Amino acid sequence: MRKFLNIILLSLFAGAVASCCKDETPEIRVRKKADHTLVMYLVADNNLYANLSRNVRQAAEAVASGALSAVNGRIAVYFDPNPNVHNPVLFTITEQNGKAVYDTVKRYGSQLSTDKAVMTQVCKDIRSLLPSESYGISLGSHATGWVPAAGNDLAMRSGSLEQNLWLRPQGALLTRAFGLDRQDGTEYHMDIADLSEGLSPIEWSYILTDACFMSSVEALYELRGRAPYIVASPTEIMSDGFPYAEVVSILFESPAITEQTLTEVCNAYMRH
């Protein structure tokens, strides 16, 4: 019964997103300035599609319950699913008369969301089309660490593992990157250095890495100039991700994002 209910809810989410993207050429216009905008950058062309879709629904539930009312807040979602569902889309979630309203901001063609040029352009679109006094971002997808993603396909060369420390042994688990996107049957990942560059168009108040293995010193060092606060895990993140219904409510309790605010976000995840 629960599985059946999840299928219904997933269909409702897909229908909501599809309906907000139904125009062939949606009007590109600048929205009113917000006090704070939470961006959800979700790379979902992988086995986390259902989980990331559920995260969006959870955020929408918080919006419908009035989570944004304490401040002039807004949620902006960049969602990249399997292209058989739809192409990547940027949309907002706002509250009207006690309901969450999805509004398309920009629809994109087929593209790799793990490409730093794509992320850079999305951030520029958010900055120009969705002006805000401050921004935070949640990065949702797979992640595997900090060593350059370009090394992922390198097999062991001659010598011992110690002599080839920075090469992935044949058959070893993948490390070294954020995001998993697909194109023509090939998987693509984003180096953490490229992630940092992709995020550069916006000065972020915080970064939530809703992805595994992102709190290594090396990864955090690469992201050091992007935000004063970074929430990350040294181990796996549950596929459920953050409990966004609760997290959104916490982030929009006050216009000022403090260390205490993000501590509450971490506590919400630990309770979850």
XYZ file of N, CA and C in Angstrom:
816
model
N 0.832 -1.209 0.000
C 0.000 0.000 0.000
C 0.864 1.254 0.000
N 1.946 1.236 0.830
C 2.803 2.402 0.891
C 3.501 2.622 -0.447
N 3.958 1.516 -1.075
C 4.596 1.646 -2.380
C 3.616 2.231 -3.388
N 2.380 1.772 -3.350
C 1.357 2.287 -4.264
C 1.127 3.770 -4.026
N 1.102 4.182 -2.745
C 0.904 5.589 -2.422
C 2.075 6.420 -2.919
N 3.296 5.908 -2.771
C 4.466 6.631 -3.252
C 4.415 6.821 -4.756
N 3.929 5.806 -5.472
C 3.803 5.918 -6.929
C 2.808 7.012 -7.284
N 1.706 7.081 -6.551
C 0.711 8.129 -6.803
C 1.313 9.509 -6.561
N 2.031 9.660 -5.439
C 2.613 10.956 -5.093
C 3.676 11.357 -6.110
N 4.479 10.378 -6.553
C 5.488 10.672 -7.560
C 4.835 11.115 -8.856
N 3.742 10.484 -9.226
C 3.022 10.870 -10.441
C 2.465 12.282 -10.310
N 1.969 12.611 -9.123
C 1.442 13.957 -8.896
C 2.537 14.994 -9.041
N 3.747 14.681 -8.497
C 4.858 15.619 -8.617
C 5.251 15.797 -10.074
N 5.398 14.666 -10.792
C 5.777 14.748 -12.201
C 4.750 15.537 -12.989
N 3.481 15.349 -12.655
C 2.426 16.092 -13.339
C 2.503 17.571 -13.050
N 2.826 17.920 -11.800
C 2.935 19.337 -11.426
C 4.074 20.003 -12.169
N 5.226 19.323 -12.222
C 6.370 19.887 -12.928
C 6.093 19.954 -14.419
N 5.499 18.881 -14.962
C 5.203 18.888 -16.397
C 4.234 19.997 -16.751
N 3.246 20.245 -15.899
C 2.265 21.287 -16.194
C 2.882 22.663 -16.115
N 3.865 22.825 -15.239
C 4.492 24.139 -15.154
C 5.476 24.349 -16.300
N 5.739 23.285 -17.061
C 6.653 23.386 -18.197
C 5.942 23.223 -19.527
N 4.631 23.295 -19.541
C 3.890 22.906 -20.735
C 4.029 23.891 -21.888
N 4.324 25.166 -21.605
C 4.464 26.134 -22.685
C 5.741 25.846 -23.471
N 5.639 25.931 -24.786
C 6.814 25.720 -25.621
C 7.855 26.809 -25.374
N 7.403 28.041 -25.232
C 8.321 29.153 -24.995
C 7.804 29.969 -23.804
N 8.044 29.500 -22.577
C 7.574 30.254 -21.416
C 8.207 31.635 -21.372
N 7.441 32.591 -20.917
C 7.915 33.969 -20.848
C 9.083 34.070 -19.878
N 10.185 34.658 -20.345
C 11.346 34.893 -19.492
C 11.188 36.280 -18.886
N 10.963 36.336 -17.590
C 10.760 37.634 -16.935
C 11.366 37.606 -15.535
N 11.727 38.785 -15.072
C 12.324 38.921 -13.752
C 11.224 38.934 -12.693
N 11.380 38.109 -11.662
C 10.411 38.084 -10.572
C 10.751 39.157 -9.543
N 9.812 39.399 -8.617
C 10.042 40.375 -7.563
C 11.186 39.931 -6.668
N 11.866 40.902 -6.096
C 13.006 40.597 -5.243
C 12.546 39.958 -3.943
N 13.251 38.918 -3.524
C 12.946 38.222 -2.273
C 13.977 38.579 -1.211
N 13.626 38.329 0.036
C 14.606 38.513 1.116
C 15.601 37.360 1.133
N 15.080 36.152 0.951
C 15.969 34.985 0.915
C 15.414 33.945 -0.061
N 16.319 33.339 -0.828
C 15.954 32.303 -1.784
C 16.768 31.051 -1.513
N 16.085 29.942 -1.338
C 16.731 28.639 -1.255
C 16.694 28.009 -2.639
N 17.868 27.719 -3.174
C 17.988 27.059 -4.469
C 18.214 25.569 -4.228
N 17.458 24.752 -4.931
C 17.672 23.303 -4.906
C 18.192 22.903 -6.281
N 19.467 22.532 -6.345
C 20.088 22.125 -7.608
C 20.138 20.608 -7.604
N 19.240 19.993 -8.366
C 18.999 18.558 -8.261
C 19.337 17.855 -9.580
N 20.375 17.034 -9.528
C 20.801 16.259 -10.696
C 20.219 14.857 -10.529
N 19.125 14.594 -11.231
C 18.310 13.411 -10.941
C 18.206 12.425 -12.102
N 19.085 12.527 -13.087
C 19.070 11.552 -14.182
C 19.866 10.321 -13.743
N 19.366 9.681 -12.690
C 20.031 8.524 -12.098
C 19.017 7.827 -11.181
N 19.481 6.923 -10.336
C 18.548 6.163 -9.498
C 18.028 6.932 -8.293
N 18.351 8.216 -8.190
C 17.814 9.055 -7.112
C 16.623 9.899 -7.573
N 16.133 9.645 -8.781
C 15.036 10.465 -9.312
C 13.833 10.500 -8.361
N 13.398 9.345 -7.898
C 12.228 9.303 -7.020
C 12.496 10.016 -5.704
N 13.720 9.849 -5.170
C 14.059 10.484 -3.899
C 14.114 12.003 -4.020
N 14.748 12.488 -5.087
C 14.854 13.934 -5.274
C 13.496 14.548 -5.603
N 12.660 13.801 -6.313
C 11.296 14.270 -6.557
C 10.544 14.403 -5.238
N 10.731 13.439 -4.361
C 10.084 13.488 -3.050
C 10.588 14.693 -2.241
N 11.868 15.009 -2.358
C 12.409 16.172 -1.660
C 11.723 17.458 -2.092
N 11.453 17.576 -3.395
C 10.741 18.755 -3.893
C 9.328 18.808 -3.323
N 8.662 17.668 -3.283
C 7.310 17.630 -2.714
C 7.332 18.024 -1.241
N 8.349 17.572 -0.515
C 8.462 17.928 0.900
C 8.640 19.436 1.062
N 9.480 20.031 0.217
C 9.656 21.482 0.270
C 8.344 22.191 -0.040
N 7.605 21.668 -1.021
C 6.314 22.264 -1.376
C 5.320 22.156 -0.225
N 5.358 21.047 0.506
C 4.480 20.893 1.667
C 4.766 21.969 2.713
N 6.054 22.250 2.932
C 6.419 23.294 3.886
C 5.934 24.658 3.415
N 6.069 24.914 2.118
C 5.604 26.185 1.559
C 4.095 26.316 1.740
N 3.354 25.258 1.431
C 1.896 25.294 1.555
C 1.455 25.536 2.992
N 2.259 25.095 3.949
C 1.909 25.265 5.361
C 2.319 26.622 5.914
N 2.882 27.487 5.050
C 3.211 28.844 5.464
C 4.638 29.061 5.892
N 5.556 28.163 5.515
C 6.943 28.269 5.962
C 7.638 29.531 5.469
N 7.185 30.078 4.338
C 7.840 31.274 3.782
C 7.249 32.575 4.299
N 6.203 32.485 5.099
C 5.464 33.690 5.486
C 6.216 34.571 6.466
N 7.151 33.994 7.229
C 7.884 34.787 8.219
C 8.825 35.777 7.543
N 9.288 35.446 6.355
C 10.142 36.339 5.576
C 9.603 36.369 4.152
N 10.106 37.288 3.365
C 9.749 37.331 1.946
C 10.609 36.293 1.230
N 10.247 35.027 1.399
C 11.095 33.939 0.934
C 10.626 33.315 -0.360
N 11.531 32.507 -0.925
C 11.223 31.843 -2.196
C 12.096 30.586 -2.303
N 11.538 29.562 -2.918
C 12.318 28.366 -3.255
C 12.434 28.299 -4.771
N 13.659 28.134 -5.241
C 13.921 27.969 -6.670
C 14.516 26.583 -6.880
N 13.965 25.832 -7.812
C 14.405 24.461 -8.057
C 14.918 24.332 -9.481
N 16.167 23.877 -9.605
C 16.677 23.443 -10.910
C 16.639 21.925 -10.878
N 15.813 21.332 -11.733
C 15.570 19.891 -11.694
C 15.925 19.278 -13.036
N 16.861 18.328 -13.008
C 17.301 17.653 -14.225
C 16.989 16.168 -14.086
N 15.855 15.713 -14.641
C 15.483 14.304 -14.561
C 15.980 13.531 -15.776
N 15.524 12.307 -15.890
C 15.746 11.545 -17.112
C 15.087 12.296 -18.273
N 15.777 12.451 -19.408
C 15.184 13.204 -20.526
C 13.888 12.610 -21.051
N 13.623 11.328 -20.738
C 12.341 10.745 -21.139
C 11.185 11.341 -20.349
N 11.488 11.960 -19.203
C 10.463 12.640 -18.398
C 10.275 14.052 -18.926
N 11.313 14.830 -18.876
C 11.348 16.159 -19.490
C 12.769 16.676 -19.383
N 13.099 17.721 -20.125
C 14.418 18.323 -20.062
C 14.554 19.142 -18.778
N 15.772 19.564 -18.433
C 15.966 20.354 -17.215
C 15.103 21.615 -17.198
N 14.664 21.982 -16.007
C 13.786 23.133 -15.860
C 14.115 23.868 -14.568
N 13.996 25.173 -14.594
C 14.132 26.009 -13.410
C 12.749 26.543 -13.074
N 12.290 26.281 -11.853
C 10.974 26.758 -11.453
C 10.990 27.191 -9.994
N 9.991 27.953 -9.615
C 9.876 28.391 -8.230
C 8.692 27.710 -7.558
N 8.742 27.673 -6.241
C 7.614 27.202 -5.443
C 7.246 28.325 -4.484
N 6.034 28.803 -4.581
C 5.539 29.848 -3.701
C 4.181 29.435 -3.147
N 3.713 30.209 -2.200
C 2.434 29.895 -1.557
C 1.355 30.871 -1.985
N 0.218 30.341 -2.351
C -0.951 31.159 -2.654
C -2.187 30.485 -2.077
N -2.852 31.190 -1.157
C -4.098 30.686 -0.556
C -3.938 29.289 0.051
N -2.816 29.098 0.739
C -2.589 27.839 1.421
C -2.185 26.687 0.520
N -1.792 26.981 -0.711
C -1.356 25.941 -1.635
C 0.017 26.282 -2.193
N 0.798 25.247 -2.497
C 2.095 25.436 -3.140
C 1.880 25.597 -4.641
N 2.447 26.649 -5.206
C 2.274 26.951 -6.623
C 3.619 26.822 -7.328
N 3.650 26.003 -8.383
C 4.855 25.833 -9.202
C 4.793 26.814 -10.377
N 5.905 27.531 -10.596
C 5.938 28.527 -11.662
C 7.241 28.381 -12.445
N 7.125 28.072 -13.726
C 8.313 27.915 -14.563
C 9.021 29.250 -14.762
N 10.322 29.247 -14.531
C 11.154 30.420 -14.780
C 11.878 30.285 -16.115
N 12.466 29.108 -16.336
C 13.176 28.884 -17.596
C 13.249 27.390 -17.858
N 13.050 27.018 -19.097
C 13.163 25.628 -19.506
C 14.384 25.485 -20.404
N 15.164 24.448 -20.185
C 16.423 24.262 -20.900
C 16.318 23.106 -21.881
N 17.211 23.095 -22.849
C 17.324 21.953 -23.727
C 18.122 20.860 -23.044
N 18.363 19.784 -23.764
C 19.156 18.692 -23.218
C 20.558 19.194 -22.888
N 20.989 18.967 -21.644
C 22.305 19.424 -21.235
C 22.783 18.606 -20.046
N 24.092 18.627 -19.824
C 24.693 17.926 -18.701
C 24.772 18.868 -17.511
N 24.056 18.552 -16.466
C 24.038 19.432 -15.296
C 25.277 19.276 -14.437
N 26.153 18.323 -14.791
C 27.444 18.198 -14.127
C 28.538 18.965 -14.866
N 28.161 19.668 -15.899
C 29.098 20.524 -16.637
C 29.164 21.872 -15.926
N 30.371 22.329 -15.617
C 30.490 23.586 -14.867
C 29.918 24.766 -15.638
N 29.982 24.733 -16.971
C 29.414 25.829 -17.765
C 27.897 25.860 -17.618
N 27.279 24.689 -17.525
C 25.827 24.614 -17.330
C 25.458 25.153 -15.959
N 26.160 24.705 -14.913
C 25.869 25.196 -13.572
C 26.085 26.702 -13.472
N 27.145 27.188 -14.096
C 27.419 28.624 -14.092
C 26.263 29.399 -14.712
N 25.758 28.913 -15.860
C 24.652 29.600 -16.531
C 23.384 29.551 -15.700
N 23.108 28.416 -15.058
C 21.921 28.308 -14.207
C 22.014 29.309 -13.059
N 23.191 29.411 -12.460
C 23.365 30.372 -11.364
C 23.187 31.809 -11.853
N 23.674 32.101 -13.036
C 23.481 33.435 -13.607
C 21.999 33.701 -13.872
N 21.285 32.684 -14.352
C 19.845 32.836 -14.582
C 19.116 33.109 -13.275
N 19.493 32.397 -12.229
C 18.860 32.602 -10.924
C 19.133 34.015 -10.414
N 20.371 34.437 -10.542
C 20.741 35.774 -10.058
C 19.995 36.874 -10.801
N 19.811 36.705 -12.110
C 19.195 37.772 -12.904
C 17.670 37.700 -12.895
N 17.106 36.498 -12.909
C 15.647 36.338 -13.015
C 14.949 36.238 -11.666
N 15.702 35.848 -10.636
C 15.135 35.676 -9.296
C 15.967 36.459 -8.285
N 15.936 37.790 -8.364
C 16.767 38.597 -7.461
C 16.397 38.364 -6.000
N 17.400 38.425 -5.143
C 17.181 38.147 -3.728
C 18.266 38.824 -2.903
N 17.907 39.212 -1.676
C 18.894 39.792 -0.768
C 19.964 38.763 -0.414
N 19.577 37.508 -0.308
C 20.527 36.448 0.009
C 20.069 35.145 -0.630
N 21.043 34.235 -0.803
C 20.767 32.937 -1.406
C 21.445 31.834 -0.596
N 20.795 30.686 -0.535
C 21.415 29.460 -0.058
C 21.146 28.389 -1.091
N 21.939 27.324 -1.063
C 21.752 26.275 -2.062
C 21.855 24.899 -1.427
N 21.012 24.003 -1.904
C 21.084 22.587 -1.562
C 21.462 21.828 -2.826
N 22.539 21.052 -2.741
C 23.033 20.285 -3.872
C 22.606 18.832 -3.694
N 21.725 18.352 -4.555
C 21.198 17.006 -4.416
C 21.570 16.113 -5.585
N 22.279 15.034 -5.292
C 22.620 14.023 -6.289
C 23.524 13.001 -5.606
N 24.209 12.206 -6.409
C 25.267 11.358 -5.876
C 26.527 12.204 -5.706
N 27.413 11.791 -4.819
C 28.723 12.417 -4.696
C 29.678 11.395 -4.111
N 30.956 11.582 -4.400
C 31.905 10.536 -4.050
C 33.231 11.035 -3.504
N 33.398 12.334 -3.339
C 34.655 12.796 -2.785
C 35.289 13.916 -3.576
N 36.609 14.009 -3.456
C 37.266 15.220 -3.943
C 38.276 14.990 -5.050
N 38.858 13.797 -5.181
C 39.896 13.593 -6.196
C 39.293 13.816 -7.574
N 40.014 14.450 -8.502
C 39.431 14.844 -9.791
C 38.656 13.737 -10.484
N 37.462 14.093 -10.973
C 36.596 13.111 -11.630
C 37.226 12.565 -12.895
N 38.133 13.324 -13.500
C 38.771 12.869 -14.734
C 39.571 11.596 -14.510
N 39.930 11.319 -13.259
C 40.699 10.116 -12.972
C 39.850 8.898 -12.762
N 38.543 9.043 -12.822
C 37.663 7.942 -12.466
C 37.813 6.721 -13.376
N 38.154 6.933 -14.628
C 38.189 5.825 -15.569
C 39.597 5.266 -15.765
N 40.546 5.754 -14.945
C 41.910 5.276 -15.077
C 42.090 3.960 -14.330
N 42.604 2.954 -15.004
C 42.869 1.676 -14.350
C 44.277 1.692 -13.752
N 44.573 0.686 -12.942
C 45.898 0.588 -12.345
C 46.967 0.440 -13.420
N 48.065 1.170 -13.201
C 49.217 0.991 -14.073
C 50.184 0.045 -13.371
N 51.401 -0.058 -13.903
C 52.371 -0.958 -13.285
C 52.732 -0.452 -11.902
N 53.081 -1.367 -11.009
C 53.474 -0.977 -9.664
C 52.374 -1.248 -8.666
N 52.644 -0.936 -7.404
C 51.719 -1.205 -6.313
C 50.672 -0.108 -6.209
N 49.650 -0.360 -5.364
C 48.617 0.643 -5.120
C 49.227 1.907 -4.552
N 50.219 1.749 -3.660
C 50.857 2.924 -3.064
C 51.541 3.776 -4.129
N 52.102 3.117 -5.136
C 52.787 3.855 -6.197
C 51.803 4.523 -7.146
N 50.563 4.056 -7.129
C 49.538 4.613 -8.014
C 48.373 5.148 -7.184
N 48.698 5.864 -6.137
C 47.711 6.255 -5.132
C 46.550 7.039 -5.718
N 46.823 7.852 -6.745
C 45.777 8.736 -7.262
C 45.031 8.140 -8.453
N 45.276 6.875 -8.729
C 44.548 6.201 -9.792
C 43.558 5.217 -9.184
N 42.362 5.124 -9.766
C 41.361 4.186 -9.262
C 41.687 2.774 -9.763
N 41.848 1.832 -8.852
C 42.114 0.459 -9.281
C 40.947 -0.102 -10.084
N 41.260 -1.036 -10.966
C 40.225 -1.671 -11.766
C 39.170 -2.295 -10.856
N 37.902 -1.908 -11.051
C 36.821 -2.481 -10.259
C 36.596 -1.827 -8.912
N 37.414 -0.829 -8.565
C 37.249 -0.170 -7.265
C 36.029 0.735 -7.278
N 35.523 1.042 -6.099
C 34.379 1.940 -5.990
C 34.753 3.332 -6.466
N 33.780 4.000 -7.077
C 33.997 5.339 -7.602
C 34.095 6.350 -6.458
N 35.096 7.218 -6.550
C 35.186 8.355 -5.624
C 35.404 9.605 -6.463
N 35.584 10.739 -5.841
C 36.187 11.894 -6.507
C 35.270 12.939 -7.127
N 33.975 12.984 -6.890
C 33.170 13.942 -7.637
C 31.814 14.194 -7.001
N 31.136 15.251 -7.523
C 29.731 15.507 -7.194
C 28.892 15.288 -8.435
N 27.677 14.761 -8.233
C 26.701 14.674 -9.312
C 26.901 13.454 -10.197
N 25.789 12.967 -10.713
C 25.814 11.894 -11.709
C 24.730 12.205 -12.729
N 25.189 12.548 -13.932
C 24.268 12.818 -15.031
C 24.628 11.884 -16.179
N 23.703 11.687 -17.084
C 23.929 10.756 -18.182
C 23.631 11.414 -19.523
N 24.384 10.974 -20.515
C 24.124 11.416 -21.887
C 24.585 10.309 -22.830
N 23.675 9.844 -23.673
C 23.973 8.784 -24.641
C 24.582 7.556 -23.966
N 24.058 7.228 -22.784
C 24.495 6.026 -22.099
C 25.782 6.158 -21.303
N 26.388 7.332 -21.313
C 27.635 7.557 -20.585
C 27.361 8.385 -19.331
N 28.013 8.016 -18.229
C 27.861 8.750 -16.979
C 28.896 9.867 -16.893
N 28.454 11.020 -16.391
C 29.336 12.171 -16.234
C 29.248 12.691 -14.800
N 30.400 13.090 -14.266
C 30.484 13.619 -12.916
C 31.180 14.983 -12.956
N 31.116 15.701 -11.858
C 31.692 17.034 -11.787
C 32.810 17.070 -10.750
N 34.001 17.472 -11.163
C 35.079 17.692 -10.200
C 34.632 18.707 -9.153
N 35.108 18.554 -7.938
C 34.763 19.519 -6.896
C 35.290 20.910 -7.248
N 36.443 20.974 -7.903
C 36.964 22.271 -8.343
C 36.021 22.913 -9.358
N 35.458 22.107 -10.258
C 34.492 22.627 -11.226
C 33.188 23.029 -10.533
N 32.795 22.256 -9.510
C 31.615 22.621 -8.724
C 31.787 23.997 -8.108
N 32.955 24.234 -7.535
C 33.224 25.535 -6.929
C 33.133 26.656 -7.956
N 33.689 26.411 -9.132
C 33.637 27.426 -10.182
C 32.211 27.623 -10.688
N 31.466 26.529 -10.797
C 30.088 26.625 -11.259
C 29.204 27.427 -10.335
N 29.503 27.392 -9.037
C 28.717 28.131 -8.046
C 29.101 29.601 -7.944
N 30.162 30.008 -8.630
C 30.760 31.325 -8.419
C 29.900 32.542 -8.768
N 28.905 32.469 -9.662
C 28.145 33.688 -9.976
C 27.339 34.257 -8.810
N 27.103 33.468 -7.765
C 26.285 33.931 -6.641
C 27.089 33.854 -5.349
N 26.920 34.847 -4.485
C 27.496 34.800 -3.146
C 26.500 34.079 -2.242
N 26.824 32.860 -1.864
C 25.906 32.026 -1.103
C 26.046 32.269 0.393
N 24.928 32.282 1.094
C 24.962 32.380 2.553
C 25.318 31.041 3.178
N 24.989 29.967 2.488
C 25.301 28.623 2.965
C 25.168 27.646 1.803
N 25.826 26.505 1.943
C 25.708 25.409 0.989
C 25.332 24.157 1.777
N 24.228 23.527 1.402
C 23.834 22.242 1.966
C 24.188 21.170 0.937
N 25.078 20.273 1.278
C 25.432 19.215 0.339
C 24.631 17.975 0.705
N 23.503 17.821 0.052
C 22.632 16.671 0.269
C 23.140 15.537 -0.612
N 24.375 15.120 -0.332
C 25.085 14.126 -1.126
C 26.184 13.531 -0.251
N 26.625 12.352 -0.606
C 27.555 11.606 0.251
C 28.993 12.150 0.189
N 29.705 11.947 1.284
C 31.171 12.099 1.337
C 31.681 13.499 0.963
N 30.962 14.540 1.331
C 31.345 15.883 0.889
C 32.043 16.719 1.968
N 32.349 16.130 3.137
C 32.966 16.955 4.177
C 34.450 16.657 4.371
N 35.105 16.091 3.363
C 36.555 15.931 3.465
C 37.207 17.312 3.468
N 38.358 17.391 4.080
C 39.084 18.664 4.126
C 39.348 19.170 2.718
N 39.656 18.246 1.809
C 40.001 18.649 0.445
C 38.794 19.264 -0.280
N 37.625 18.623 -0.133
C 36.425 19.149 -0.786
C 36.038 20.495 -0.192
N 36.072 20.586 1.130
C 35.709 21.842 1.781
C 36.698 22.949 1.431
N 37.958 22.597 1.263
C 38.954 23.609 0.871
C 38.629 24.171 -0.509
N 38.248 23.294 -1.436
C 37.887 23.771 -2.770
C 36.696 24.730 -2.715
N 35.775 24.499 -1.765
C 34.548 25.306 -1.670
C 34.679 26.461 -0.685
N 35.878 26.687 -0.170
C 36.067 27.622 0.951
C 35.613 29.037 0.645
N 35.705 29.464 -0.615
C 35.351 30.839 -0.940
C 33.919 31.026 -1.385
N 33.124 29.954 -1.340
C 31.776 30.029 -1.895
C 30.698 30.356 -0.872
N 30.938 30.068 0.400
C 29.921 30.334 1.424
C 30.583 30.305 2.804
N 30.069 31.101 3.748
C 30.623 31.056 5.109
C 30.246 29.787 5.861
N 29.166 29.115 5.430
C 28.731 27.892 6.086
C 28.507 26.798 5.043
N 29.017 25.608 5.342
C 28.786 24.445 4.488
C 28.337 23.292 5.375
N 27.199 22.708 5.048
C 26.694 21.527 5.751
C 27.014 20.316 4.886
N 27.769 19.368 5.443
C 28.222 18.222 4.661
C 28.411 17.018 5.572
N 28.480 15.847 4.955
C 28.643 14.602 5.699
C 29.949 13.909 5.313
N 30.656 13.319 6.294
C 31.870 12.550 5.983
C 31.548 11.148 5.480
N 30.287 10.755 5.576
C 29.884 9.403 5.169
C 28.709 9.489 4.197
N 27.986 8.394 4.052
C 26.845 8.383 3.146
C 25.699 9.227 3.692
N 24.936 9.813 2.773
C 23.660 10.452 3.088
C 22.561 9.462 2.687
N 21.570 9.291 3.537
C 20.470 8.410 3.169
C 19.857 8.849 1.846
N 19.384 7.886 1.066
C 18.781 8.237 -0.221
C 17.562 9.134 -0.041
N 16.935 9.080 1.128
C 15.823 9.983 1.431
C 16.257 11.442 1.426
N 17.544 11.683 1.689
C 18.038 13.052 1.743
C 17.604 13.776 2.999
N 17.693 15.089 2.976
C 17.278 15.894 4.116
C 15.748 15.857 4.248
N 15.233 16.026 5.463
C 13.774 16.146 5.645
C 13.341 17.579 5.302
N 13.083 17.824 4.036
C 12.920 19.200 3.566
C 11.696 19.908 4.136
N 10.670 19.182 4.499
C 9.520 19.847 5.104
C 9.953 20.578 6.371
N 10.841 19.948 7.131
C 11.341 20.566 8.360
C 12.463 21.554 8.068
N 13.359 21.191 7.150
C 14.505 22.048 6.841
C 14.069 23.398 6.285
N 13.096 23.382 5.373
C 12.613 24.644 4.798
C 12.031 25.544 5.887
N 11.278 24.966 6.792
C 10.705 25.754 7.886
C 11.793 26.391 8.737
N 12.871 25.656 8.980
C 13.977 26.182 9.784
C 14.686 27.322 9.058
N 14.956 27.122 7.772
C 15.736 28.112 7.018
C 15.005 29.432 6.832
N 13.674 29.398 6.908
C 12.905 30.619 6.667
C 12.252 31.162 7.943
N 12.751 30.741 9.102
C 12.238 31.294 10.359
C 12.623 32.753 10.531
N 13.786 33.126 9.954
C 14.301 34.492 10.094
C 15.091 34.838 8.845
N 15.118 36.123 8.465
C 15.919 36.512 7.289
C 17.401 36.254 7.478
N 17.866 36.254 8.726
C 19.290 36.060 9.009
C 19.600 34.579 9.195
N 20.518 34.070 8.389
C 20.966 32.684 8.516
C 22.204 32.671 9.411
N 22.104 31.991 10.532
C 23.189 31.964 11.504
C 23.712 30.537 11.673
N 24.785 30.428 12.442
C 25.316 29.108 12.755
C 24.273 28.263 13.481
N 23.485 28.910 14.340
C 22.448 28.192 15.064
C 21.378 27.655 14.109
N 21.048 28.446 13.085
C 20.071 27.999 12.086
C 20.515 26.699 11.442
N 21.777 26.660 11.033
C 22.268 25.482 10.324
C 22.530 24.320 11.274
N 22.793 24.630 12.535
C 22.873 23.562 13.531
C 21.523 22.867 13.667
N 20.459 23.659 13.634
C 19.113 23.081 13.693
C 18.823 22.223 12.462
N 19.331 22.641 11.301
C 19.182 21.837 10.087
C 19.867 20.481 10.264
N 21.083 20.509 10.809
C 21.819 19.258 11.048
C 21.079 18.369 12.046
N 20.553 18.981 13.085
C 19.805 18.202 14.083
C 18.554 17.578 13.466
N 17.901 18.319 12.559
C 16.720 17.781 11.885
C 17.090 16.550 11.071
N 18.235 16.605 10.395
C 18.671 15.439 9.622
C 18.980 14.260 10.537
N 19.644 14.524 11.666
C 19.999 13.450 12.582
C 18.739 12.800 13.171
N 17.729 13.597 13.431
C 16.469 13.034 13.927
C 15.789 12.198 12.855
N 15.947 12.630 11.623
C 15.308 11.953 10.491
C 15.879 10.551 10.282
